CSV table of C-alpha atoms in Angstrom, one decimal:
chain,number,residue,atom,x,y,z
H,1,MET,CA,0.1,0.2,0.0
H,2,LYS,CA,1.6,3.5,-0.8
H,3,LEU,CA,1.1,6.4,1.5
H,4,PRO,CA,0.3,9.9,0.1
H,5,PHE,CA,3.4,10.8,2.7
H,6,ASN,CA,6.9,10.0,2.7
H,7,ILE,CA,7.9,7.5,5.7
H,8,GLU,CA,10.7,5.6,5.9
H,9,SER,CA,9.6,1.9,5.6
H,10,ASP,CA,12.7,0.5,6.4
H,11,THR,CA,12.4,2.0,10.1
H,12,ILE,CA,10.5,0.4,12.7
H,13,ARG,CA,8.4,3.8,13.4
H,14,GLY,CA,7.2,3.1,9.5
H,15,PHE,CA,6.3,0.1,10.1
H,16,LEU,CA,4.1,0.5,12.8
H,17,ILE,CA,2.1,3.6,11.1
H,18,GLN,CA,1.5,1.8,7.7
H,19,LEU,CA,0.3,-1.3,10.0
H,20,GLY,CA,-2.0,1.3,12.0
H,21,ILE,CA,-3.5,3.0,9.2
H,22,ALA,CA,-4.3,-0.6,7.3
H,23,ILE,CA,-6.0,-1.7,10.6
H,24,VAL,CA,-8.2,1.8,10.5
H,25,ILE,CA,-9.1,1.2,6.9
H,26,LEU,CA,-10.3,-2.6,7.6
H,27,ILE,CA,-12.2,-1.7,10.8
H,28,GLY,CA,-14.0,1.1,8.8
H,29,SER,CA,-14.6,-1.2,5.7
H,30,THR,CA,-16.0,-3.9,8.4
H,31,LEU,CA,-18.3,-1.4,10.2
H,32,TYR,CA,-19.8,-0.1,6.9
H,33,PHE,CA,-20.2,-3.6,5.4
H,34,PHE,CA,-22.4,-4.3,8.8
H,35,TYR,CA,-24.0,-1.1,9.4
H,36,GLY,CA,-24.4,0.5,6.1
H,37,TYR,CA,-24.4,-1.7,3.0
H,38,LEU,CA,-26.0,-5.0,4.2
H,39,PRO,CA,-28.7,-3.3,6.5
H,40,ALA,CA,-29.9,-1.2,3.2
H,41,PHE,CA,-29.5,-4.5,1.2
H,42,THR,CA,-31.9,-6.8,3.5
H,43,ASN,CA,-34.1,-4.1,4.6
H,44,HIS,CA,-32.8,-4.4,8.0
H,45,GLY,CA,-35.2,-3.1,10.9
H,46,GLU,CA,-38.2,-3.6,8.5
H,47,SER,CA,-40.4,-5.9,10.0
H,48,ILE,CA,-44.3,-7.0,9.9
H,49,THR,CA,-46.5,-7.9,12.8
H,50,VAL,CA,-47.9,-12.0,12.2
H,51,PRO,CA,-52.0,-11.5,12.2
H,52,ASN,CA,-54.1,-14.1,13.8
H,53,LEU,CA,-55.3,-16.7,11.1
H,54,GLU,CA,-57.3,-18.5,13.2
H,55,GLY,CA,-60.9,-19.2,11.8
H,56,ILE,CA,-59.9,-18.0,8.3
H,57,GLN,CA,-60.9,-20.1,5.3
H,58,MET,CA,-58.3,-21.5,3.3
H,59,LYS,CA,-59.6,-20.1,0.0
H,60,ASP,CA,-59.5,-16.8,1.5
H,61,LEU,CA,-55.7,-17.0,3.2
H,62,GLU,CA,-53.3,-16.4,0.1
H,63,ASP,CA,-55.2,-13.1,-0.6
H,64,PHE,CA,-54.8,-11.9,3.0
H,65,LEU,CA,-51.1,-12.6,3.5
H,66,LEU,CA,-50.3,-11.2,0.0
H,67,LYS,CA,-51.7,-8.2,1.2
H,68,ARG,CA,-49.5,-8.2,4.4
H,69,ASN,CA,-46.5,-9.6,2.0
H,70,LEU,CA,-46.2,-12.6,3.7
H,71,ARG,CA,-46.5,-16.4,2.7
H,72,TYR,CA,-48.1,-19.8,3.9
H,73,GLU,CA,-47.5,-23.5,3.9
H,74,VAL,CA,-49.7,-26.1,5.5
H,75,ASN,CA,-47.8,-28.2,7.8
H,76,ASP,CA,-50.4,-30.1,9.6
H,77,SER,CA,-54.0,-30.7,9.9
H,78,SER,CA,-56.3,-31.7,12.5
H,79,TYR,CA,-60.1,-31.6,13.6
H,80,SER,CA,-62.0,-29.1,15.9
H,81,GLU,CA,-65.9,-29.1,16.0
H,82,LYS,CA,-65.4,-25.5,17.0
H,83,HIS,CA,-64.4,-24.4,13.5
H,84,PRO,CA,-66.0,-25.0,9.7
H,85,PRO,CA,-64.0,-27.5,7.6
H,86,LEU,CA,-60.9,-26.2,6.2
H,87,THR,CA,-60.6,-23.4,8.5
H,88,ILE,CA,-57.0,-22.3,10.1
H,89,LEU,CA,-56.8,-23.8,13.7
H,90,LYS,CA,-53.0,-23.1,14.6
H,91,GLN,CA,-50.5,-21.3,13.1
H,92,TYR,CA,-46.6,-20.6,13.6
H,93,PRO,CA,-45.0,-17.9,14.4
H,94,LYS,CA,-47.4,-17.0,16.6
H,95,PRO,CA,-49.9,-13.8,16.5
H,96,GLY,CA,-48.3,-10.9,17.3
H,97,SER,CA,-44.8,-12.0,16.5
H,98,ARG,CA,-42.4,-10.1,14.4
H,99,VAL,CA,-41.2,-11.0,11.1
H,100,LYS,CA,-39.3,-10.1,7.9
H,101,GLU,CA,-41.3,-9.5,4.7
H,102,ASN,CA,-41.9,-12.4,2.4
H,103,ARG,CA,-41.8,-14.6,5.7
H,104,LYS,CA,-43.5,-18.0,5.6
H,105,ILE,CA,-46.4,-18.8,8.1
H,106,PHE,CA,-46.9,-22.4,8.8
H,107,VAL,CA,-50.7,-23.4,9.5
H,108,SER,CA,-52.8,-26.3,10.4
H,109,VAL,CA,-55.9,-26.6,8.6
H,110,ASN,CA,-59.1,-28.4,10.2
H,111,ARG,CA,-60.2,-31.5,8.4
H,112,VAL,CA,-63.5,-31.5,6.1
H,113,LYS,CA,-64.3,-34.9,7.9
H,114,PRO,CA,-63.4,-35.9,11.5
H,115,PRO,CA,-61.4,-39.0,12.3
H,116,THR,CA,-62.7,-41.8,14.1
H,117,VAL,CA,-62.0,-42.9,17.6
H,118,PRO,CA,-62.8,-46.7,18.8
H,119,VAL,CA,-65.8,-47.0,21.0
H,120,PRO,CA,-64.3,-47.7,24.9
H,121,GLU,CA,-65.8,-50.4,26.8
H,122,LEU,CA,-68.6,-48.5,29.2
H,123,VAL,CA,-71.0,-51.7,29.9
H,124,ASP,CA,-70.9,-52.9,33.6
H,125,ARG,CA,-69.3,-49.3,34.4
H,126,SER,CA,-70.5,-46.9,36.7
H,127,LEU,CA,-72.5,-43.8,35.3
H,128,ARG,CA,-69.9,-41.7,36.6
H,129,ASN,CA,-66.8,-43.9,35.3
H,130,ALA,CA,-68.3,-43.7,32.0
H,131,GLU,CA,-68.6,-40.1,31.6
H,132,ALA,CA,-65.3,-39.7,32.6
H,133,VAL,CA,-64.1,-42.6,29.9
H,134,LEU,CA,-66.0,-40.6,27.3
H,135,ALA,CA,-64.7,-37.4,27.7
H,136,SER,CA,-60.9,-38.8,27.7
H,137,ASN,CA,-62.0,-40.2,24.5
H,138,GLU,CA,-63.2,-37.0,23.0
H,139,LEU,CA,-66.7,-38.5,22.7
H,140,LYS,CA,-69.8,-36.5,24.6
H,141,ARG,CA,-72.4,-38.1,27.0
H,142,GLY,CA,-75.7,-37.9,25.5
H,143,GLN,CA,-79.1,-39.1,26.8
H,144,ILE,CA,-79.6,-41.4,30.0
H,145,THR,CA,-82.4,-43.7,29.8
H,146,TYR,CA,-83.2,-45.8,32.9
H,147,ARG,CA,-83.9,-49.4,32.7
H,148,PRO,CA,-85.0,-52.0,35.6
H,149,SER,CA,-82.1,-53.6,37.1
H,150,GLN,CA,-80.9,-54.1,40.9
H,151,PHE,CA,-77.8,-51.8,40.3
H,152,LEU,CA,-78.4,-48.4,40.2
H,153,ASN,CA,-76.5,-46.3,37.4
H,154,LEU,CA,-74.7,-49.2,36.3
H,155,VAL,CA,-74.4,-48.7,32.3
H,156,LEU,CA,-76.4,-51.8,30.5
H,157,GLU,CA,-76.0,-50.3,26.8
H,158,MET,CA,-74.6,-47.9,24.8
H,159,SER,CA,-75.8,-46.3,21.5
H,160,SER,CA,-75.3,-43.5,18.9
H,161,ASN,CA,-77.9,-42.0,16.6
H,162,GLY,CA,-80.2,-45.2,17.5
H,163,LYS,CA,-77.4,-47.7,16.9
H,164,VAL,CA,-76.3,-49.9,19.9
H,165,LEU,CA,-72.4,-49.7,19.8
H,166,ASN,CA,-70.2,-52.4,20.9
H,167,GLU,CA,-66.6,-52.1,22.3
H,168,GLY,CA,-64.2,-51.5,19.8
H,169,ASP,CA,-66.5,-50.2,16.8
H,170,ARG,CA,-65.3,-47.0,15.1
H,171,ILE,CA,-67.6,-44.0,15.4
H,172,ASP,CA,-66.5,-40.0,14.6
H,173,LYS,CA,-64.4,-37.9,17.3
H,174,GLY,CA,-66.8,-35.3,19.2
H,175,SER,CA,-70.0,-38.0,18.5
H,176,THR,CA,-72.8,-38.4,21.4
H,177,VAL,CA,-73.1,-41.5,23.4
H,178,ASP,CA,-76.4,-42.2,24.6
H,179,LEU,CA,-76.3,-44.6,27.8
H,180,VAL,CA,-78.9,-47.2,29.3
H,181,VAL,CA,-78.4,-47.5,33.1
H,182,GLY,CA,-79.8,-49.2,35.6
H,183,ASN,CA,-82.4,-47.8,38.1
H,184,GLY,CA,-81.7,-49.8,41.0
H,185,TYR,CA,-84.5,-52.2,41.2
H,186,ALA,CA,-85.9,-54.9,39.6
H,187,GLN,CA,-88.9,-54.9,37.5
H,188,SER,CA,-90.4,-58.3,38.5
H,189,ASN,CA,-91.0,-60.3,41.6
H,190,PHE,CA,-88.7,-63.6,41.9
H,191,LYS,CA,-89.1,-66.8,44.2
H,192,THR,CA,-87.7,-66.9,47.6
H,193,PRO,CA,-84.9,-69.6,47.2
H,194,ARG,CA,-84.7,-72.6,49.9
H,195,LEU,CA,-83.0,-72.1,52.9
H,196,THR,CA,-84.1,-74.6,55.7
H,197,GLY,CA,-81.7,-77.4,55.9
H,198,ASN,CA,-78.7,-75.1,55.1
H,199,THR,CA,-76.1,-74.0,57.6
H,200,PHE,CA,-76.8,-70.2,58.9
H,201,GLU,CA,-73.6,-69.3,57.1
H,202,ASP,CA,-74.9,-71.1,53.7
H,203,ALA,CA,-78.1,-69.4,54.0
H,204,GLN,CA,-76.4,-66.0,54.4
H,205,PHE,CA,-74.5,-66.3,51.6
H,206,ILE,CA,-77.5,-67.5,49.3
H,207,ILE,CA,-79.9,-64.3,50.8
H,208,LEU,CA,-77.0,-61.7,50.0
H,209,GLY,CA,-76.0,-63.3,46.8
H,210,SER,CA,-79.7,-63.0,45.8
H,211,ASN,CA,-79.9,-59.1,46.5
H,212,LEU,CA,-81.9,-60.0,49.8
H,213,GLY,CA,-81.4,-58.8,53.3
H,214,VAL,CA,-81.1,-61.5,56.3
H,215,GLY,CA,-83.7,-60.0,58.7
H,216,LEU,CA,-84.8,-61.7,62.4
H,217,VAL,CA,-82.7,-64.3,63.4
H,218,THR,CA,-84.3,-66.6,65.9
H,219,VAL,CA,-82.1,-68.8,68.0
H,220,GLU,CA,-83.5,-72.1,69.3
H,221,GLY,CA,-81.2,-74.0,71.7
H,222,ASP,CA,-77.5,-73.4,72.2
H,223,THR,CA,-75.6,-72.8,69.1
H,224,VAL,CA,-72.4,-72.0,71.1
H,225,GLY,CA,-69.5,-74.2,69.6
H,226,GLN,CA,-71.2,-75.9,66.8
H,227,LYS,CA,-72.7,-74.8,63.5
H,228,SER,CA,-76.5,-73.7,63.3
H,229,ILE,CA,-79.2,-74.9,60.7
H,230,VAL,CA,-82.2,-73.0,59.4
H,231,ILE,CA,-85.1,-74.9,60.6
H,232,LYS,CA,-87.7,-72.2,59.1
H,233,GLN,CA,-87.8,-69.3,57.2
H,234,ASP,CA,-90.3,-66.2,56.4
H,235,PRO,CA,-91.3,-65.9,53.6
H,236,GLU,CA,-91.0,-69.5,52.8
H,237,GLU,CA,-89.5,-71.2,49.7
H,238,GLY,CA,-90.9,-70.4,46.5
H,239,ALA,CA,-93.0,-67.1,47.8
H,240,GLU,CA,-92.9,-63.9,45.6
H,241,ILE,CA,-90.4,-61.5,46.7
H,242,LYS,CA,-88.3,-58.6,45.2
H,243,ILE,CA,-84.8,-57.1,45.4
H,244,GLY,CA,-83.9,-55.7,48.8
H,245,ASP,CA,-86.5,-57.8,50.7
H,246,VAL,CA,-85.5,-59.4,54.0
H,247,ILE,CA,-86.1,-62.9,54.9
H,248,ASN,CA,-86.4,-64.2,58.7
H,249,LEU,CA,-84.5,-67.1,59.7
H,250,TRP,CA,-85.0,-69.4,63.1
H,251,ILE,CA,-82.0,-71.5,63.5
H,252,VAL,CA,-81.2,-74.6,66.1
H,253,PRO,CA,-77.6,-76.2,66.7
H,254,GLU,CA,-76.8,-79.1,64.4
H,255,SER,CA,-77.0,-81.4,67.5
H,256,ASP,CA,-80.7,-80.7,67.4
H,257,VAL,CA,-81.4,-81.7,64.2
H,258,GLU,CA,-79.3,-84.9,64.1
H,259,LEU,CA,-81.1,-85.8,67.4
H,260,ASN,CA,-84.6,-85.2,65.7
H,261,SER,CA,-83.3,-87.6,62.8
H,262,GLU,CA,-82.6,-90.4,65.0
H,263,MET,CA,-85.5,-90.2,66.9
H,264,GLU,CA,-87.7,-90.0,63.7
H,265,GLU,CA,-85.8,-93.5,62.4
């Protein structure tokens, strides 16, 4: 590099002066490139606020963004019943973000048809549990119909649009599922089971297993230390009763039953 003034280049002083001038020129060129030329070339400092695209129809999206010097690209699709088909559900960058002109906005579009989901198993579940399972599978609980059953609010059947559903059937996400549940009592009476001749423990098992209750128990004799046998019941065997009724029992020690049998022989 030739300087406009005369400096003895073979001296240390001349060398340092030339080096300093070169460094100043280099720094100046660098500063001009980053803070002068480059900002002007890239429109540095000019940015656009990203608009909210949620709910805009796909057919209107391109013109909407072109007017704002932006572009778009569909990178996902999902389903929401809150919006019509082919409308924007999500976007990136988010609304309010600052971006450069001609920036591409990535969008998620609402599907034309909802995806299907398998029907969960709801039969023999409680109504409260069934409601929670429906919600977790993005399904709605519809109409509840009560049917005679000894089990209150136990799901007996499920349907949608009048069609009975089974576990694993596929229905649209967001569909409404109607439930048939038990009303807590039986529609018709049934026959009283035979309890006489059974031990007291076995008789209790039969009563409770029939959704009945143990009523008054009359003890005849000393049953301490030995089994008790049912010798009488009320209502009697074969009488009509309904769910929840109680049965009164008369019991005696097993030894008395054996003694009576020996005397009859």
